[in-house]
Tab-separated table of C-alpha atoms in Angstrom:
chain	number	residue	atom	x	y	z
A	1	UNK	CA	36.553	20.076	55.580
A	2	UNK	CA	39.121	19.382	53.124
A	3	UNK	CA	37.423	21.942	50.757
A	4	UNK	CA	35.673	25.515	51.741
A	5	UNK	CA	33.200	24.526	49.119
A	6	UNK	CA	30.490	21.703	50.070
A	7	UNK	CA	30.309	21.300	46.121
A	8	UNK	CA	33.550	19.531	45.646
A	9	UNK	CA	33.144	17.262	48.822
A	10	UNK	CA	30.914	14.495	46.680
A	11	UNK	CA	29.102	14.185	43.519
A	12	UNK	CA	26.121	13.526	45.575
A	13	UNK	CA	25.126	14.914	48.775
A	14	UNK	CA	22.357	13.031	50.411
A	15	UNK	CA	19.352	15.159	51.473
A	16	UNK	CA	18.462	12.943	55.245
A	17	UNK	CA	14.575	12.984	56.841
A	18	UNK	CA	14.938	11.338	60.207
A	19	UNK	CA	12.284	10.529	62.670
A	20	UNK	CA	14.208	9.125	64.843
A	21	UNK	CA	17.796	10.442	65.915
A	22	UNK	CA	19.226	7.063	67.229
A	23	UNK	CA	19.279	6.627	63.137
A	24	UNK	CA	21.397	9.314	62.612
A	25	UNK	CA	24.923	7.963	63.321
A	26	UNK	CA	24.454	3.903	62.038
A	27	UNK	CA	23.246	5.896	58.401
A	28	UNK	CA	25.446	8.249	58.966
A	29	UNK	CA	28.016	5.345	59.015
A	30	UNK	CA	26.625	3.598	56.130
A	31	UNK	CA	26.671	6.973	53.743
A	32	UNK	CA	30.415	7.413	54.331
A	33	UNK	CA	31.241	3.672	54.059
A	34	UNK	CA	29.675	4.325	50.869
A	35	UNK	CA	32.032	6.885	49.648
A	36	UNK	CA	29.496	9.842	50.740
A	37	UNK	CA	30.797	12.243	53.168
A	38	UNK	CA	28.501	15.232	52.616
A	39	UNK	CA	25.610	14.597	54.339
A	40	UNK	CA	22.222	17.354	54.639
A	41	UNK	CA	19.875	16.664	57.599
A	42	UNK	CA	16.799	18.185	56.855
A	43	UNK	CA	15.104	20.065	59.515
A	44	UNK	CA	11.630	18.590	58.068
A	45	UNK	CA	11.713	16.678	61.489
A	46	UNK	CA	11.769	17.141	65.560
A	47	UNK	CA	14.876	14.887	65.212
A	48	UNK	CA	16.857	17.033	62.986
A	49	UNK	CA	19.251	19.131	65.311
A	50	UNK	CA	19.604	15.965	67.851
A	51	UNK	CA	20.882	13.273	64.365
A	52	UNK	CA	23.064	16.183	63.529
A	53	UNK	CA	24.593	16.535	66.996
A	54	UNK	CA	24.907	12.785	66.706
A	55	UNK	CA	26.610	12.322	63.831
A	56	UNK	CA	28.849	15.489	64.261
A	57	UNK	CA	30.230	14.009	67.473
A	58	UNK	CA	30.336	9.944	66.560
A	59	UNK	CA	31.274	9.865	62.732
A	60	UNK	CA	34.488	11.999	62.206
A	61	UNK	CA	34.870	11.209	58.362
A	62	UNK	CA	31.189	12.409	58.139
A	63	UNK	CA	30.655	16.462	57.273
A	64	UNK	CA	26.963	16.802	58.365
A	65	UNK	CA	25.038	19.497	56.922
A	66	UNK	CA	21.870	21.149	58.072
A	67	UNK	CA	19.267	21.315	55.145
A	68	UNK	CA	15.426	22.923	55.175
A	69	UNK	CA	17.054	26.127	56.592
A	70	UNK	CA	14.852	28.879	56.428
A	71	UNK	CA	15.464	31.056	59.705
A	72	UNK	CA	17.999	32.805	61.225
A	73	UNK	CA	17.475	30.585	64.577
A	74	UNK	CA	17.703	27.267	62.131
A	75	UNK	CA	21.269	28.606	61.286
A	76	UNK	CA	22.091	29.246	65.283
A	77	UNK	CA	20.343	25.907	66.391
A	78	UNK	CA	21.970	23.806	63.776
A	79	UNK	CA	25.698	25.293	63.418
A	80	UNK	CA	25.815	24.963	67.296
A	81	UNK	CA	24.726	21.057	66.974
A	82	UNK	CA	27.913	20.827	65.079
A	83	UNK	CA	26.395	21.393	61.238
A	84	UNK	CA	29.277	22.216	59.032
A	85	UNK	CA	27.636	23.399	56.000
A	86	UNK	CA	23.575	24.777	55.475
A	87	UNK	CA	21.241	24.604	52.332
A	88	UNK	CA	18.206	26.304	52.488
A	89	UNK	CA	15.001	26.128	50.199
A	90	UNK	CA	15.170	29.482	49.065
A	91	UNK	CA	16.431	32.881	50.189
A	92	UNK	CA	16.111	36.199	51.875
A	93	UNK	CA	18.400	38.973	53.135
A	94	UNK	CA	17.735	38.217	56.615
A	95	UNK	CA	18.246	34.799	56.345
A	96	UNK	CA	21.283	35.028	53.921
A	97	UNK	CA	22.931	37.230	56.527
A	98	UNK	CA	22.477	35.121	59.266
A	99	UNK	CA	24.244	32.173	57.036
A	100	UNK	CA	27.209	34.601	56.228
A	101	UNK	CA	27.757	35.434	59.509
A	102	UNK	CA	27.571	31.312	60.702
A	103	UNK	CA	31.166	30.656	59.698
A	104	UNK	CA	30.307	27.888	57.694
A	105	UNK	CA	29.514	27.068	54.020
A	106	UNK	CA	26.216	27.100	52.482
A	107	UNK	CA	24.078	26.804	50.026
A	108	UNK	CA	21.010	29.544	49.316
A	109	UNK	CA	18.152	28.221	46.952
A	110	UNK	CA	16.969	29.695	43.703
A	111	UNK	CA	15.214	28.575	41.315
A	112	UNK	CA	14.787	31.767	39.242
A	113	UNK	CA	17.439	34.016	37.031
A	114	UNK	CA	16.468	36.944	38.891
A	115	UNK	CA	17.558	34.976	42.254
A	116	UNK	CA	20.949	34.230	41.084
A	117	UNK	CA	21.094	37.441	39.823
A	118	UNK	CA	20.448	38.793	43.375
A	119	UNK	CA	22.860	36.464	44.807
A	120	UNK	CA	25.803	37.292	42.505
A	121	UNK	CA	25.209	40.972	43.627
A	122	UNK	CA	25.794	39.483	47.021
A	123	UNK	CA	28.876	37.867	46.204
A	124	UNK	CA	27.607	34.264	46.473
A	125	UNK	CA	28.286	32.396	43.662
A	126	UNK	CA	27.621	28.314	45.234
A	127	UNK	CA	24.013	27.766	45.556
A	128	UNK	CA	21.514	25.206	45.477
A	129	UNK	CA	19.034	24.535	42.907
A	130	UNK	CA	15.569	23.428	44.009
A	131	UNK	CA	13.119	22.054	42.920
A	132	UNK	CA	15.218	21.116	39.955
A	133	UNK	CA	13.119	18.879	38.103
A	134	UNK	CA	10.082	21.319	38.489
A	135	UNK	CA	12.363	24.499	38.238
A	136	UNK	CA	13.204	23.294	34.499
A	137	UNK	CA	15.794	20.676	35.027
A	138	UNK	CA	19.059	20.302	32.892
A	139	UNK	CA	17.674	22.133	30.394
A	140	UNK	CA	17.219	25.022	32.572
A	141	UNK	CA	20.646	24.935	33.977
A	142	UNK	CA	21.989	24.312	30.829
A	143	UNK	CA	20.413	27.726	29.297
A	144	UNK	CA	22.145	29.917	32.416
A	145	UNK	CA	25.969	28.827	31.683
A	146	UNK	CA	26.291	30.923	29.348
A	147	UNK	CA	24.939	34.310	30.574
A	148	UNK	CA	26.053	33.558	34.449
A	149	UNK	CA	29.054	31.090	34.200
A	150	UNK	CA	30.051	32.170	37.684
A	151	UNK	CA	27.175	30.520	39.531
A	152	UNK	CA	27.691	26.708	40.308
A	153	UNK	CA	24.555	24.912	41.901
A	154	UNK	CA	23.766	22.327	43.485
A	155	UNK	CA	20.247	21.077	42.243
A	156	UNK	CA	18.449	19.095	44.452
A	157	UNK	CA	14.618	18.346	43.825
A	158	UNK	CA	12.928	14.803	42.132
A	159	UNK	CA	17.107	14.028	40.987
A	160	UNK	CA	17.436	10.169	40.444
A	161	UNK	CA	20.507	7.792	40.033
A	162	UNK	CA	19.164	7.734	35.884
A	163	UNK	CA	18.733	11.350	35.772
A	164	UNK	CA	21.758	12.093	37.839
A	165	UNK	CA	24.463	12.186	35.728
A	166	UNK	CA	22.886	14.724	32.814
A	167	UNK	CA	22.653	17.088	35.669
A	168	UNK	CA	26.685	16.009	36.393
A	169	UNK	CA	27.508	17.193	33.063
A	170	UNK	CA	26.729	20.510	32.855
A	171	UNK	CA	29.449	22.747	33.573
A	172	UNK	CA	27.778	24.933	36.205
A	173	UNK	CA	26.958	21.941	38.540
A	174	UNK	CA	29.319	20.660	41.364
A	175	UNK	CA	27.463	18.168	42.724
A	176	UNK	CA	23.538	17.115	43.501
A	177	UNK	CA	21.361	15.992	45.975
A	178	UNK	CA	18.995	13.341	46.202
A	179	UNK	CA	17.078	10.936	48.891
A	180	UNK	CA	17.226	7.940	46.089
A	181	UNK	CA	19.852	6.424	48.262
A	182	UNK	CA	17.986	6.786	51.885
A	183	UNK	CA	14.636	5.629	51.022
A	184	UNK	CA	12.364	5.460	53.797
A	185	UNK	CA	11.383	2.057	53.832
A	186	UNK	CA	15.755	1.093	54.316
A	187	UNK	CA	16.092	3.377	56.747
A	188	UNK	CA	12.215	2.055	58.735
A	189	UNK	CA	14.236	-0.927	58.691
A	190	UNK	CA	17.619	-0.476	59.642
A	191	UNK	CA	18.891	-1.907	56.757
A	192	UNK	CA	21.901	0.336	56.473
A	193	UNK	CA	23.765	-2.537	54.256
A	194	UNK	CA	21.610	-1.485	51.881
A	195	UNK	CA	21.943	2.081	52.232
A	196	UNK	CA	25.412	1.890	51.807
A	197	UNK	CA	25.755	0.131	48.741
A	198	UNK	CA	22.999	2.582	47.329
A	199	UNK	CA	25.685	5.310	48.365
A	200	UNK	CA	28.443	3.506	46.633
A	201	UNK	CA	26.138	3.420	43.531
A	202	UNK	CA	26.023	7.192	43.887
A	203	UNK	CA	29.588	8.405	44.605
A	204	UNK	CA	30.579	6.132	41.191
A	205	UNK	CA	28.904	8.340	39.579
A	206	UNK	CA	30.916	11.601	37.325
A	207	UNK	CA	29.725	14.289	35.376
């Protein structure tokens, strides 16, 4: 990773469902050819760990991420699959030990002051944002800046290419993350020229 900070990679990190693992490295593909490196797999599926082997072993210009990490063993399972960053919903000590101790960056979710608060204390400072849109948006991130300029977030959570880059704006935001350029019905299909120029749609866009 060119970066130790999975903010800077992209200005949009795709958040990945996949059923079916032998999708994992033609998207995977696609999203890069795209000009999107950064890439969370969420572990909403039985697929997850198996894509993210996948694509950690068959794309090299990919950086495959592990999102939906909530466990200590989701941390083991994934960084051992080859993950090179994790995002998680939300965030406990147990859990946020287990990522500090993985070697790899990642991402912690809040969606509360108190949270980043907590995680400042901690010496985190990169975190993700979720569910933005429900959590209050730009206008929430907007209002912490001032108080808490050291956190930078990722906000992830009902994010669309129109509503994108207002969130790119703010000062406290390195990048987002959004499905808008993996939807379901392009991936069902295989469609991954589609996919891709949905990606290249996405990494045009700047805060």
């Amino acid at each position: 990773m060119t970066s130790s900070s999975v903010l800077d990679l992209a200005p949009v990190v795709p958040v990945v469902v996949l059923e079916d693992a032998a999708d994992a490295v033609p998207l995977a593909r696609a999203l890069v050819a795209g000009g999107l490196p950064a890439i969370e797999v969420t572990l909403r599926t039985a697929a997850a760990v198996d894509a993210i082997k996948a694509i950690a072993a068959e794309v090299p210009d990919a950086v495959v991420g592990a999102g939906t990490v909530i466990s200590a063993q989701n941390v083991a399972d994934t960084v051992a699959a080859g993950a090179r960053f994790l995002v998680s919903p939300g965030w406990t000590d147990v859990l946020l030990n287990a990522m500090k101790g993985s070697g790899v960056p990642f991402l912690p979710g809040v969606s509360t002051t108190s949270e980043v608060v907590a995680l400042l204390e901690r010496g985190v400072t990169e975190m993700k944002f979720f569910p933005a849109e429900a959590a209050g948006g730009t206008a929430y991130l907007k209002a912490l800046s001032a108080p808490l300029p050291q956190a930078r977030f990722c906000p992830t959570g009902g994010i669309s290419l129109a509503s994108a880059p207002s969130y790119l704006a703010l000062p406290n935001i390195g990048c987002v993350g959004g499905s808008w350029m993996v939807p379901g019905d392009a991936v069902a299909a295989k469609d991954w020229a589609r996919v891709e120029r949905l990606a290249g749609e996405a990494a045009a866009l700047r805060g």
